[in-house]
Amino acid sequence: IVSAVLLDNYATIVVKFYSQQINYITDKDGNIIEGKKEEISKINDVWAFKKDINSNNPNWLVSATSS
């Protein structure tokens, strides 16, 4: 968690995600047409989640993302 803020009736939490991903696309026969199975990409994302604290809805909404 990068930050957590309460402003008026809205709570906002900013979270940084670190992941390692393998991304590739195959055709209908399973042949790789883009990317590589052996190539690992390190991904860093930052997501902001927002919630109206007066709402009965327990879900948080994604309010922003960046890489």
CSV table of N, CA, C and O in Angstrom, one decimal:
chain,number,residue,atom,x,y,z
A,1,ILE,N,0.9,-1.2,0.0
A,1,ILE,CA,0.0,0.0,0.0
A,1,ILE,C,0.9,1.2,0.0
A,1,ILE,O,1.8,1.4,0.9
A,2,VAL,N,0.7,2.1,-1.0
A,2,VAL,CA,1.5,3.3,-1.1
A,2,VAL,C,0.9,4.4,-0.3
A,2,VAL,O,1.6,5.1,0.4
A,3,SER,N,-0.4,4.5,-0.3
A,3,SER,CA,-1.1,5.6,0.5
A,3,SER,C,-2.6,5.2,0.7
A,3,SER,O,-3.1,4.4,0.0
A,4,ALA,N,-3.1,5.8,1.8
A,4,ALA,CA,-4.5,5.7,2.1
A,4,ALA,C,-5.0,7.1,2.6
A,4,ALA,O,-4.4,7.7,3.4
A,5,VAL,N,-6.1,7.6,2.0
A,5,VAL,CA,-6.6,8.9,2.3
A,5,VAL,C,-8.1,8.9,2.4
A,5,VAL,O,-8.8,8.2,1.7
A,6,LEU,N,-8.6,9.7,3.3
A,6,LEU,CA,-10.0,9.9,3.5
A,6,LEU,C,-10.3,11.4,3.2
A,6,LEU,O,-9.8,12.2,4.0
A,7,LEU,N,-11.0,11.6,2.2
A,7,LEU,CA,-11.3,13.0,1.8
A,7,LEU,C,-12.8,13.1,1.6
A,7,LEU,O,-13.4,12.4,0.7
A,8,ASP,N,-13.5,14.0,2.4
A,8,ASP,CA,-14.9,14.1,2.4
A,8,ASP,C,-15.5,12.7,2.7
A,8,ASP,O,-15.2,12.1,3.7
A,9,ASN,N,-16.3,12.2,1.8
A,9,ASN,CA,-17.0,10.9,2.0
A,9,ASN,C,-16.3,9.7,1.2
A,9,ASN,O,-16.8,8.6,1.1
A,10,TYR,N,-15.1,10.0,0.7
A,10,TYR,CA,-14.4,9.0,-0.1
A,10,TYR,C,-13.1,8.6,0.5
A,10,TYR,O,-12.3,9.4,0.8
A,11,ALA,N,-13.0,7.3,0.5
A,11,ALA,CA,-11.7,6.7,0.9
A,11,ALA,C,-11.0,6.3,-0.4
A,11,ALA,O,-11.5,5.7,-1.3
A,12,THR,N,-9.7,6.6,-0.4
A,12,THR,CA,-8.8,6.2,-1.6
A,12,THR,C,-7.6,5.4,-1.1
A,12,THR,O,-7.0,5.9,-0.1
A,13,ILE,N,-7.3,4.3,-1.7
A,13,ILE,CA,-6.2,3.5,-1.4
A,13,ILE,C,-5.4,3.3,-2.7
A,13,ILE,O,-5.9,3.0,-3.7
A,14,VAL,N,-4.1,3.6,-2.6
A,14,VAL,CA,-3.2,3.4,-3.7
A,14,VAL,C,-2.3,2.3,-3.4
A,14,VAL,O,-1.6,2.2,-2.4
A,15,VAL,N,-2.3,1.3,-4.4
A,15,VAL,CA,-1.5,0.0,-4.2
A,15,VAL,C,-0.5,-0.1,-5.3
A,15,VAL,O,-0.9,0.1,-6.5
A,16,LYS,N,0.7,-0.5,-5.0
A,16,LYS,CA,1.7,-0.8,-6.1
A,16,LYS,C,1.8,-2.3,-6.2
A,16,LYS,O,2.0,-3.0,-5.2
A,17,PHE,N,1.7,-2.8,-7.4
A,17,PHE,CA,1.8,-4.3,-7.7
A,17,PHE,C,3.1,-4.5,-8.5
A,17,PHE,O,3.4,-3.9,-9.4
A,18,TYR,N,3.8,-5.5,-8.0
A,18,TYR,CA,5.0,-6.0,-8.7
A,18,TYR,C,4.7,-7.4,-9.2
A,18,TYR,O,4.3,-8.3,-8.4
A,19,SER,N,4.9,-7.7,-10.5
A,19,SER,CA,4.7,-9.1,-11.0
A,19,SER,C,5.7,-9.4,-12.0
A,19,SER,O,6.4,-8.5,-12.6
A,20,GLN,N,5.8,-10.7,-12.3
A,20,GLN,CA,6.6,-11.2,-13.4
A,20,GLN,C,5.6,-12.0,-14.3
A,20,GLN,O,4.9,-12.8,-13.8
A,21,GLN,N,5.6,-11.6,-15.6
A,21,GLN,CA,4.6,-12.2,-16.5
A,21,GLN,C,5.2,-12.7,-17.7
A,21,GLN,O,6.3,-12.2,-18.2
A,22,ILE,N,4.6,-13.8,-18.2
A,22,ILE,CA,5.0,-14.3,-19.5
A,22,ILE,C,3.7,-14.1,-20.4
A,22,ILE,O,2.6,-14.6,-20.1
A,23,ASN,N,3.9,-13.3,-21.5
A,23,ASN,CA,2.8,-13.0,-22.4
A,23,ASN,C,3.1,-13.4,-23.8
A,23,ASN,O,4.2,-13.1,-24.4
A,24,TYR,N,2.2,-14.2,-24.3
A,24,TYR,CA,2.2,-14.5,-25.7
A,24,TYR,C,0.9,-14.9,-26.3
A,24,TYR,O,-0.1,-15.1,-25.5
A,25,ILE,N,0.7,-14.8,-27.6
A,25,ILE,CA,-0.6,-15.1,-28.2
A,25,ILE,C,-0.3,-16.3,-29.2
A,25,ILE,O,0.7,-16.3,-29.9
A,26,THR,N,-1.3,-17.2,-29.2
A,26,THR,CA,-1.3,-18.3,-30.1
A,26,THR,C,-2.4,-18.3,-31.1
A,26,THR,O,-3.5,-17.7,-30.8
A,27,ASP,N,-2.3,-19.0,-32.2
A,27,ASP,CA,-3.3,-19.1,-33.1
A,27,ASP,C,-4.2,-20.3,-32.7
A,27,ASP,O,-3.9,-21.0,-31.7
A,28,LYS,N,-5.2,-20.7,-33.5
A,28,LYS,CA,-6.1,-21.8,-33.1
A,28,LYS,C,-5.4,-23.1,-33.0
A,28,LYS,O,-5.9,-24.0,-32.4
A,29,ASP,N,-4.2,-23.2,-33.7
A,29,ASP,CA,-3.5,-24.5,-33.6
A,29,ASP,C,-2.4,-24.6,-32.5
A,29,ASP,O,-1.7,-25.5,-32.4
A,30,GLY,N,-2.3,-23.5,-31.7
A,30,GLY,CA,-1.4,-23.5,-30.6
A,30,GLY,C,0.0,-22.9,-31.0
A,30,GLY,O,0.9,-22.9,-30.2
A,31,ASN,N,0.1,-22.4,-32.2
A,31,ASN,CA,1.4,-21.8,-32.6
A,31,ASN,C,1.5,-20.4,-32.1
A,31,ASN,O,0.6,-19.6,-32.2
A,32,ILE,N,2.7,-20.1,-31.5
A,32,ILE,CA,2.9,-18.7,-31.0
A,32,ILE,C,3.0,-17.8,-32.2
A,32,ILE,O,3.8,-17.9,-33.1
A,33,ILE,N,2.2,-16.7,-32.2
A,33,ILE,CA,2.2,-15.7,-33.2
A,33,ILE,C,2.7,-14.4,-32.7
A,33,ILE,O,3.1,-13.5,-33.5
A,34,GLU,N,2.8,-14.2,-31.4
A,34,GLU,CA,3.4,-13.0,-30.8
A,34,GLU,C,3.9,-13.3,-29.4
A,34,GLU,O,3.2,-14.0,-28.7
A,35,GLY,N,5.0,-12.7,-29.1
A,35,GLY,CA,5.6,-13.0,-27.8
A,35,GLY,C,6.4,-14.3,-27.7
A,35,GLY,O,6.6,-14.9,-28.7
A,36,LYS,N,6.9,-14.6,-26.5
A,36,LYS,CA,7.7,-15.8,-26.3
A,36,LYS,C,7.3,-16.4,-25.0
A,36,LYS,O,7.2,-15.7,-24.0
A,37,LYS,N,7.3,-17.8,-24.9
A,37,LYS,CA,7.0,-18.5,-23.7
A,37,LYS,C,8.2,-18.3,-22.7
A,37,LYS,O,8.0,-18.4,-21.5
A,38,GLU,N,9.4,-18.1,-23.2
A,38,GLU,CA,10.6,-18.0,-22.3
A,38,GLU,C,10.9,-16.6,-21.8
A,38,GLU,O,11.7,-16.4,-21.0
A,39,GLU,N,10.2,-15.6,-22.3
A,39,GLU,CA,10.5,-14.2,-22.0
A,39,GLU,C,9.7,-13.8,-20.8
A,39,GLU,O,8.4,-13.7,-20.9
A,40,ILE,N,10.3,-13.5,-19.7
A,40,ILE,CA,9.7,-13.0,-18.5
A,40,ILE,C,9.8,-11.5,-18.4
A,40,ILE,O,10.9,-10.9,-18.5
A,41,SER,N,8.7,-10.8,-18.3
A,41,SER,CA,8.6,-9.4,-18.2
A,41,SER,C,8.3,-9.0,-16.7
A,41,SER,O,7.5,-9.6,-16.1
A,42,LYS,N,9.1,-8.0,-16.2
A,42,LYS,CA,8.8,-7.5,-14.9
A,42,LYS,C,7.9,-6.3,-15.0
A,42,LYS,O,8.2,-5.4,-15.8
A,43,ILE,N,6.8,-6.4,-14.4
A,43,ILE,CA,5.7,-5.4,-14.5
A,43,ILE,C,5.5,-4.7,-13.1
A,43,ILE,O,5.4,-5.3,-12.1
A,44,ASN,N,5.5,-3.4,-13.2
A,44,ASN,CA,5.2,-2.6,-12.0
A,44,ASN,C,4.0,-1.7,-12.3
A,44,ASN,O,4.0,-0.9,-13.2
A,45,ASP,N,2.9,-1.9,-11.6
A,45,ASP,CA,1.7,-1.2,-11.8
A,45,ASP,C,1.3,-0.5,-10.5
A,45,ASP,O,1.5,-1.0,-9.4
A,46,VAL,N,0.6,0.7,-10.6
A,46,VAL,CA,0.1,1.4,-9.5
A,46,VAL,C,-1.4,1.6,-9.8
A,46,VAL,O,-1.8,2.1,-10.8
A,47,TRP,N,-2.2,1.1,-8.8
A,47,TRP,CA,-3.7,1.2,-9.0
A,47,TRP,C,-4.2,2.0,-7.8
A,47,TRP,O,-3.8,1.8,-6.7
A,48,ALA,N,-5.2,2.8,-8.1
A,48,ALA,CA,-5.9,3.6,-7.1
A,48,ALA,C,-7.4,3.0,-7.0
A,48,ALA,O,-8.0,2.9,-8.0
A,49,PHE,N,-7.8,2.8,-5.8
A,49,PHE,CA,-9.2,2.3,-5.5
A,49,PHE,C,-9.9,3.3,-4.7
A,49,PHE,O,-9.3,3.9,-3.8
A,50,LYS,N,-11.2,3.5,-5.0
A,50,LYS,CA,-12.0,4.5,-4.3
A,50,LYS,C,-13.3,3.9,-3.9
A,50,LYS,O,-13.9,3.1,-4.5
A,51,LYS,N,-13.8,4.4,-2.7
A,51,LYS,CA,-15.0,3.9,-2.2
A,51,LYS,C,-15.7,5.1,-1.4
A,51,LYS,O,-15.1,5.8,-0.6
A,52,ASP,N,-17.0,5.2,-1.7
A,52,ASP,CA,-17.9,6.1,-0.9
A,52,ASP,C,-18.2,5.4,0.4
A,52,ASP,O,-18.8,4.4,0.5
A,53,ILE,N,-17.7,6.0,1.5
A,53,ILE,CA,-17.8,5.3,2.8
A,53,ILE,C,-19.2,5.4,3.3
A,53,ILE,O,-19.6,4.6,4.3
A,54,ASN,N,-20.1,6.2,2.7
A,54,ASN,CA,-21.5,6.2,3.2
A,54,ASN,C,-22.4,5.2,2.4
A,54,ASN,O,-23.5,5.0,2.7
A,55,SER,N,-21.8,4.6,1.4
A,55,SER,CA,-22.5,3.6,0.6
A,55,SER,C,-22.6,2.3,1.2
A,55,SER,O,-21.7,1.8,1.9
A,56,ASN,N,-23.7,1.6,1.0
A,56,ASN,CA,-23.9,0.2,1.5
A,56,ASN,C,-23.2,-0.8,0.6
A,56,ASN,O,-23.0,-2.0,1.0
A,57,ASN,N,-22.7,-0.4,-0.5
A,57,ASN,CA,-22.0,-1.2,-1.5
A,57,ASN,C,-20.6,-1.5,-0.9
A,57,ASN,O,-19.9,-0.6,-0.7
A,58,PRO,N,-20.3,-2.8,-0.7
A,58,PRO,CA,-19.0,-3.1,-0.1
A,58,PRO,C,-17.8,-3.0,-1.2
A,58,PRO,O,-16.6,-3.1,-0.8
A,59,ASN,N,-18.1,-2.8,-2.4
A,59,ASN,CA,-17.1,-2.9,-3.5
A,59,ASN,C,-16.3,-1.6,-3.6
A,59,ASN,O,-16.9,-0.5,-3.5
A,60,TRP,N,-15.0,-1.7,-3.9
A,60,TRP,CA,-14.2,-0.6,-4.2
A,60,TRP,C,-14.1,-0.5,-5.7
A,60,TRP,O,-14.1,-1.5,-6.4
A,61,LEU,N,-14.0,0.7,-6.2
A,61,LEU,CA,-13.9,1.0,-7.7
A,61,LEU,C,-12.5,1.3,-8.0
A,61,LEU,O,-11.8,2.1,-7.3
A,62,VAL,N,-12.0,0.9,-9.1
A,62,VAL,CA,-10.7,1.3,-9.6
A,62,VAL,C,-10.9,2.7,-10.2
A,62,VAL,O,-11.7,2.9,-11.1
A,63,SER,N,-10.1,3.7,-9.6
A,63,SER,CA,-10.3,5.0,-10.1
A,63,SER,C,-9.1,5.5,-11.0
A,63,SER,O,-9.3,6.5,-11.7
A,64,ALA,N,-8.0,4.8,-10.9
A,64,ALA,CA,-6.8,5.2,-11.8
A,64,ALA,C,-5.8,4.0,-11.8
A,64,ALA,O,-5.8,3.2,-10.9
A,65,THR,N,-5.1,3.9,-12.9
A,65,THR,CA,-4.0,3.0,-13.0
A,65,THR,C,-2.9,3.6,-13.8
A,65,THR,O,-3.0,4.6,-14.5
A,66,SER,N,-1.6,3.1,-13.5
A,66,SER,CA,-0.5,3.6,-14.2
A,66,SER,C,0.6,2.5,-14.2
A,66,SER,O,0.6,1.6,-13.3
A,67,SER,N,1.5,2.5,-15.1
A,67,SER,CA,2.5,1.5,-15.2
A,67,SER,C,3.9,2.2,-15.1
A,67,SER,O,4.1,3.3,-15.4
